[in-house]
């Protein structure tokens, strides 16, 4: 397999995995379609809120419709609070959700002309601190690069090409993105530096740890005659764990104890 083909395939596979993770993650906005008098109005309901702003907007929905938002703290048995949508800049209707503590969550849904949205149940939004772009962007780039280099290494292995250099590059890139920049992002957003094993059950941290350990083992056994099979396994494990939606079982504020923890399968 020619080198340019390996790179092309690596980019295509990495982009596909990145789009899948982005679309399936619990912080991605919930898409709903409001049907009114035969017309459709697509809306995006936020599932991640920065602690100075959490606003739900009714883009394109006629101004004369009856619309409310209902919300309560999550996970609690609180009664839902109901508020009417107001005006945003005299041209757009919106509703502000009350800002919660770091990693605090709200459960909410809309009622428009007597019909509830989403029709499959309330949306859960989690609050975080704003993360500086100088930390977040490098973290994303390094994690994207780690996946790209991992797939490229895999293609070199199955093509019978030398792969040792790219295996090391992958491992170093994953370490920087996951264990240097990752904790910086976690700390800026929620406070803790690391919420994976052995301190918590955050799947984002744990899946990064699992992938890194496999690559570390592959680097340590680089001169072993069966090393290529360990490299293939490491890449497959990395692809598998990175298909787990980002932020699943992440930090969550416990309203009963008023402490920060991690979720137990909830989104």
CSV table of C-alpha atoms in Angstrom, one decimal:
chain,number,residue,atom,x,y,z
A,1,UNK,CA,0.0,0.0,0.0
A,2,UNK,CA,1.5,3.3,-1.0
A,3,UNK,CA,2.3,5.9,1.7
A,4,UNK,CA,-0.2,8.5,0.4
A,5,UNK,CA,-3.0,5.9,0.4
A,6,UNK,CA,-2.2,5.0,4.0
A,7,UNK,CA,-2.4,8.7,5.0
A,8,UNK,CA,-5.6,9.2,3.1
A,9,UNK,CA,-7.3,6.2,4.7
A,10,UNK,CA,-6.0,7.2,8.1
A,11,UNK,CA,-7.5,10.7,7.8
A,12,UNK,CA,-10.8,9.3,6.5
A,13,UNK,CA,-11.1,6.8,9.4
A,14,UNK,CA,-10.1,9.3,12.0
A,15,UNK,CA,-12.6,11.9,10.7
A,16,UNK,CA,-15.4,9.3,10.7
A,17,UNK,CA,-14.6,8.3,14.3
A,18,UNK,CA,-14.4,11.9,15.4
A,19,UNK,CA,-17.8,12.8,13.8
A,20,UNK,CA,-19.4,9.7,15.4
A,21,UNK,CA,-18.1,10.6,18.8
A,22,UNK,CA,-19.2,14.2,18.4
A,23,UNK,CA,-22.7,13.3,17.3
A,24,UNK,CA,-23.3,10.6,20.0
A,25,UNK,CA,-21.8,12.4,23.0
A,26,UNK,CA,-24.0,13.5,25.9
A,27,UNK,CA,-22.9,17.1,25.6
A,28,UNK,CA,-24.0,17.4,22.0
A,29,UNK,CA,-27.2,19.5,21.6
A,30,UNK,CA,-30.5,17.5,21.4
A,31,UNK,CA,-32.1,18.0,18.0
A,32,UNK,CA,-35.9,18.3,17.9
A,33,UNK,CA,-38.4,19.4,15.3
A,34,UNK,CA,-41.4,21.4,16.3
A,35,UNK,CA,-44.5,20.9,14.1
A,36,UNK,CA,-46.9,23.9,13.9
A,37,UNK,CA,-49.7,24.3,11.4
A,38,UNK,CA,-48.0,22.0,8.9
A,39,UNK,CA,-44.6,23.8,9.2
A,40,UNK,CA,-41.5,22.3,10.7
A,41,UNK,CA,-39.0,24.3,12.9
A,42,UNK,CA,-35.8,22.5,13.9
A,43,UNK,CA,-34.4,23.4,17.3
A,44,UNK,CA,-31.2,22.5,19.2
A,45,UNK,CA,-31.6,22.0,22.9
A,46,UNK,CA,-28.3,22.5,24.8
A,47,UNK,CA,-26.9,19.7,26.9
A,48,UNK,CA,-23.8,21.6,28.1
A,49,UNK,CA,-23.9,25.0,29.7
A,50,UNK,CA,-21.1,27.4,30.8
A,51,UNK,CA,-21.8,28.7,34.3
A,52,UNK,CA,-22.5,32.3,33.2
A,53,UNK,CA,-25.0,31.4,30.5
A,54,UNK,CA,-27.5,28.6,29.7
A,55,UNK,CA,-30.1,29.8,27.3
A,56,UNK,CA,-32.7,27.9,25.2
A,57,UNK,CA,-33.8,29.8,22.0
A,58,UNK,CA,-36.7,29.2,19.7
A,59,UNK,CA,-35.2,29.9,16.3
A,60,UNK,CA,-37.8,30.6,13.7
A,61,UNK,CA,-40.8,29.6,15.8
A,62,UNK,CA,-43.6,32.2,15.3
A,63,UNK,CA,-43.8,34.8,18.0
A,64,UNK,CA,-47.5,34.3,18.8
A,65,UNK,CA,-47.2,30.6,19.9
A,66,UNK,CA,-47.7,29.6,23.5
A,67,UNK,CA,-44.3,28.3,24.8
A,68,UNK,CA,-43.0,27.3,28.2
A,69,UNK,CA,-39.9,25.7,29.6
A,70,UNK,CA,-40.0,23.3,32.6
A,71,UNK,CA,-36.9,22.4,34.6
A,72,UNK,CA,-35.6,20.8,37.8
A,73,UNK,CA,-32.3,19.8,39.4
A,74,UNK,CA,-31.0,16.4,38.3
A,75,UNK,CA,-30.9,13.8,39.6
A,76,UNK,CA,-33.5,14.9,42.2
A,77,UNK,CA,-37.2,14.5,42.9
A,78,UNK,CA,-37.8,18.2,42.8
A,79,UNK,CA,-41.0,19.5,41.2
A,80,UNK,CA,-40.5,21.0,37.8
A,81,UNK,CA,-40.4,24.8,37.7
A,82,UNK,CA,-42.3,26.3,34.7
A,83,UNK,CA,-41.5,29.6,33.0
A,84,UNK,CA,-42.8,31.3,29.8
A,85,UNK,CA,-40.4,32.0,27.0
A,86,UNK,CA,-39.5,35.7,26.9
A,87,UNK,CA,-37.9,38.0,24.2
A,88,UNK,CA,-34.3,38.1,23.4
A,89,UNK,CA,-33.1,41.3,21.7
A,90,UNK,CA,-36.8,42.1,20.8
A,91,UNK,CA,-36.5,39.6,17.9
A,92,UNK,CA,-36.0,36.1,19.3
A,93,UNK,CA,-37.7,34.2,22.0
A,94,UNK,CA,-35.6,32.5,24.6
A,95,UNK,CA,-35.5,31.2,28.2
A,96,UNK,CA,-32.7,31.2,30.7
A,97,UNK,CA,-32.0,28.1,32.7
A,98,UNK,CA,-30.7,28.9,36.3
A,99,UNK,CA,-27.0,28.4,36.5
A,100,UNK,CA,-25.9,25.5,38.6
A,101,UNK,CA,-22.8,24.6,40.6
A,102,UNK,CA,-19.8,23.2,38.7
A,103,UNK,CA,-20.9,19.8,37.2
A,104,UNK,CA,-24.5,20.4,38.4
A,105,UNK,CA,-27.2,19.3,36.1
A,106,UNK,CA,-30.8,20.3,35.2
A,107,UNK,CA,-33.5,18.2,33.6
A,108,UNK,CA,-35.7,20.2,31.3
A,109,UNK,CA,-38.3,20.1,28.5
A,110,UNK,CA,-40.4,22.5,26.4
A,111,UNK,CA,-44.1,22.8,25.9
A,112,UNK,CA,-45.1,24.5,22.7
A,113,UNK,CA,-48.8,24.9,21.9
A,114,UNK,CA,-49.6,22.2,24.4
A,115,UNK,CA,-47.1,19.6,23.1
A,116,UNK,CA,-44.0,18.5,25.0
A,117,UNK,CA,-40.5,18.5,23.4
A,118,UNK,CA,-38.6,16.3,23.2
A,119,UNK,CA,-41.2,13.6,22.9
A,120,UNK,CA,-38.9,11.0,24.3
A,121,UNK,CA,-38.3,12.7,27.6
A,122,UNK,CA,-36.5,15.6,29.2
A,123,UNK,CA,-33.1,16.8,28.2
A,124,UNK,CA,-30.2,16.8,30.8
A,125,UNK,CA,-27.8,19.8,30.7
A,126,UNK,CA,-24.5,19.8,32.7
A,127,UNK,CA,-22.8,23.0,33.8
A,128,UNK,CA,-19.1,23.7,33.7
A,129,UNK,CA,-16.6,26.5,33.9
A,130,UNK,CA,-15.4,28.1,30.7
A,131,UNK,CA,-12.3,26.4,29.4
A,132,UNK,CA,-9.6,28.7,27.8
A,133,UNK,CA,-9.1,28.1,24.1
A,134,UNK,CA,-5.4,28.0,24.7
A,135,UNK,CA,-5.9,24.7,26.6
A,136,UNK,CA,-9.0,23.2,24.9
A,137,UNK,CA,-7.8,23.6,21.3
A,138,UNK,CA,-4.4,21.9,21.8
A,139,UNK,CA,-6.0,19.1,23.7
A,140,UNK,CA,-8.5,18.4,20.9
A,141,UNK,CA,-5.7,18.6,18.3
A,142,UNK,CA,-3.4,16.3,20.2
A,143,UNK,CA,-6.1,13.7,20.7
A,144,UNK,CA,-7.1,13.9,17.1
A,145,UNK,CA,-3.5,13.5,16.1
A,146,UNK,CA,-3.0,10.5,18.4
A,147,UNK,CA,-5.9,8.7,16.7
A,148,UNK,CA,-4.6,9.7,13.2
A,149,UNK,CA,-1.1,8.4,14.0
A,150,UNK,CA,-2.5,5.2,15.6
A,151,UNK,CA,-4.5,4.4,12.5
A,152,UNK,CA,-1.6,5.3,10.2
A,153,UNK,CA,0.6,2.9,12.3
A,154,UNK,CA,-1.9,0.2,11.9
A,155,UNK,CA,-2.0,0.6,8.1
A,156,UNK,CA,1.8,0.4,8.0
A,157,UNK,CA,1.8,-2.8,10.1
A,158,UNK,CA,-0.7,-4.6,7.8
A,159,UNK,CA,1.2,-3.3,4.8
A,160,UNK,CA,4.5,-4.8,6.0
A,161,UNK,CA,6.2,-1.4,6.4
A,162,UNK,CA,8.4,-0.2,9.2
A,163,UNK,CA,6.2,1.2,11.9
A,164,UNK,CA,8.4,1.7,15.1
A,165,UNK,CA,8.8,5.4,14.7
A,166,UNK,CA,5.1,6.0,14.2
A,167,UNK,CA,4.3,3.8,17.2
A,168,UNK,CA,6.4,5.9,19.4
A,169,UNK,CA,5.0,9.1,17.9
A,170,UNK,CA,1.5,7.9,18.6
A,171,UNK,CA,2.3,7.0,22.2
A,172,UNK,CA,3.9,10.4,22.9
A,173,UNK,CA,1.1,12.3,21.3
A,174,UNK,CA,-1.5,10.4,23.3
A,175,UNK,CA,0.4,11.0,26.5
A,176,UNK,CA,0.6,14.8,25.9
A,177,UNK,CA,-3.1,15.0,24.8
A,178,UNK,CA,-4.5,12.7,27.4
A,179,UNK,CA,-2.3,13.1,30.5
A,180,UNK,CA,-1.0,16.6,30.2
A,181,UNK,CA,-3.6,18.7,28.3
A,182,UNK,CA,-6.5,16.5,29.3
A,183,UNK,CA,-6.1,17.1,33.1
A,184,UNK,CA,-5.7,20.8,32.4
A,185,UNK,CA,-9.1,20.8,30.6
A,186,UNK,CA,-10.7,18.8,33.3
A,187,UNK,CA,-9.4,21.1,36.0
A,188,UNK,CA,-10.5,24.2,34.2
A,189,UNK,CA,-14.0,22.9,33.5
A,190,UNK,CA,-14.8,21.1,36.7
A,191,UNK,CA,-12.0,21.4,39.3
A,192,UNK,CA,-10.5,17.9,39.7
A,193,UNK,CA,-7.4,17.1,37.7
A,194,UNK,CA,-8.1,13.4,37.2
A,195,UNK,CA,-11.4,11.5,37.8
A,196,UNK,CA,-10.5,8.1,36.3
A,197,UNK,CA,-8.9,5.1,38.0
A,198,UNK,CA,-8.1,5.0,40.9
A,199,UNK,CA,-9.9,8.1,42.0
A,200,UNK,CA,-13.2,7.8,40.0
A,201,UNK,CA,-15.1,6.2,37.2
A,202,UNK,CA,-15.0,8.9,34.5
A,203,UNK,CA,-15.0,6.9,31.3
A,204,UNK,CA,-13.2,9.7,29.4
A,205,UNK,CA,-10.2,9.4,31.7
A,206,UNK,CA,-10.4,5.7,32.0
A,207,UNK,CA,-10.6,5.0,28.3
A,208,UNK,CA,-7.6,7.2,27.7
A,209,UNK,CA,-5.7,5.3,30.4
A,210,UNK,CA,-6.6,1.9,28.8
A,211,UNK,CA,-5.5,3.0,25.3
A,212,UNK,CA,-2.2,4.4,26.6
A,213,UNK,CA,-1.3,1.3,28.6
A,214,UNK,CA,-1.7,-0.9,25.5
A,215,UNK,CA,0.5,1.5,23.4
A,216,UNK,CA,3.0,1.6,26.2
A,217,UNK,CA,3.2,-2.2,26.2
A,218,UNK,CA,3.6,-2.2,22.4
A,219,UNK,CA,6.5,0.3,22.7
A,220,UNK,CA,8.1,-1.7,25.5
A,221,UNK,CA,8.1,-4.9,23.3
A,222,UNK,CA,9.0,-3.2,20.1
A,223,UNK,CA,11.9,-5.7,19.4
A,224,UNK,CA,9.7,-8.7,20.1
A,225,UNK,CA,9.1,-10.8,17.0
A,226,UNK,CA,5.3,-10.8,17.6
A,227,UNK,CA,5.2,-7.1,18.4
A,228,UNK,CA,3.1,-6.3,15.3
A,229,UNK,CA,0.2,-8.3,16.8
A,230,UNK,CA,0.3,-6.3,20.0
A,231,UNK,CA,0.4,-3.0,17.9
A,232,UNK,CA,-2.7,-4.2,16.0
A,233,UNK,CA,-4.4,-5.0,19.3
A,234,UNK,CA,-3.5,-1.6,20.8
A,235,UNK,CA,-4.9,0.3,17.8
A,236,UNK,CA,-8.1,-1.8,17.8
A,237,UNK,CA,-8.5,-1.2,21.6
A,238,UNK,CA,-7.9,2.6,21.0
A,239,UNK,CA,-10.6,2.7,18.2
A,240,UNK,CA,-13.0,0.7,20.4
A,241,UNK,CA,-12.6,2.8,23.5
A,242,UNK,CA,-12.8,6.1,21.6
A,243,UNK,CA,-16.1,5.1,20.1
A,244,UNK,CA,-17.5,5.5,23.6
A,245,UNK,CA,-19.1,8.9,23.6
A,246,UNK,CA,-17.0,11.7,25.1
A,247,UNK,CA,-18.0,12.9,28.6
A,248,UNK,CA,-20.0,9.7,29.4
A,249,UNK,CA,-20.0,9.1,33.2
A,250,UNK,CA,-18.2,12.3,33.7
A,251,UNK,CA,-18.2,14.7,36.7
A,252,UNK,CA,-21.6,15.3,38.4
A,253,UNK,CA,-22.6,17.4,41.3
A,254,UNK,CA,-24.5,15.6,44.0
A,255,UNK,CA,-27.2,17.9,45.4
A,256,UNK,CA,-27.7,15.7,48.4
A,257,UNK,CA,-24.1,15.7,49.7
A,258,UNK,CA,-23.2,19.0,47.9
A,259,UNK,CA,-20.0,17.3,46.6
A,260,UNK,CA,-18.6,16.6,43.2
A,261,UNK,CA,-18.5,13.0,42.0
A,262,UNK,CA,-18.9,11.0,38.8
A,263,UNK,CA,-22.1,9.7,37.3
A,264,UNK,CA,-23.2,6.0,37.5
A,265,UNK,CA,-24.3,5.5,33.9
A,266,UNK,CA,-26.5,8.6,33.8
A,267,UNK,CA,-26.0,11.3,31.2
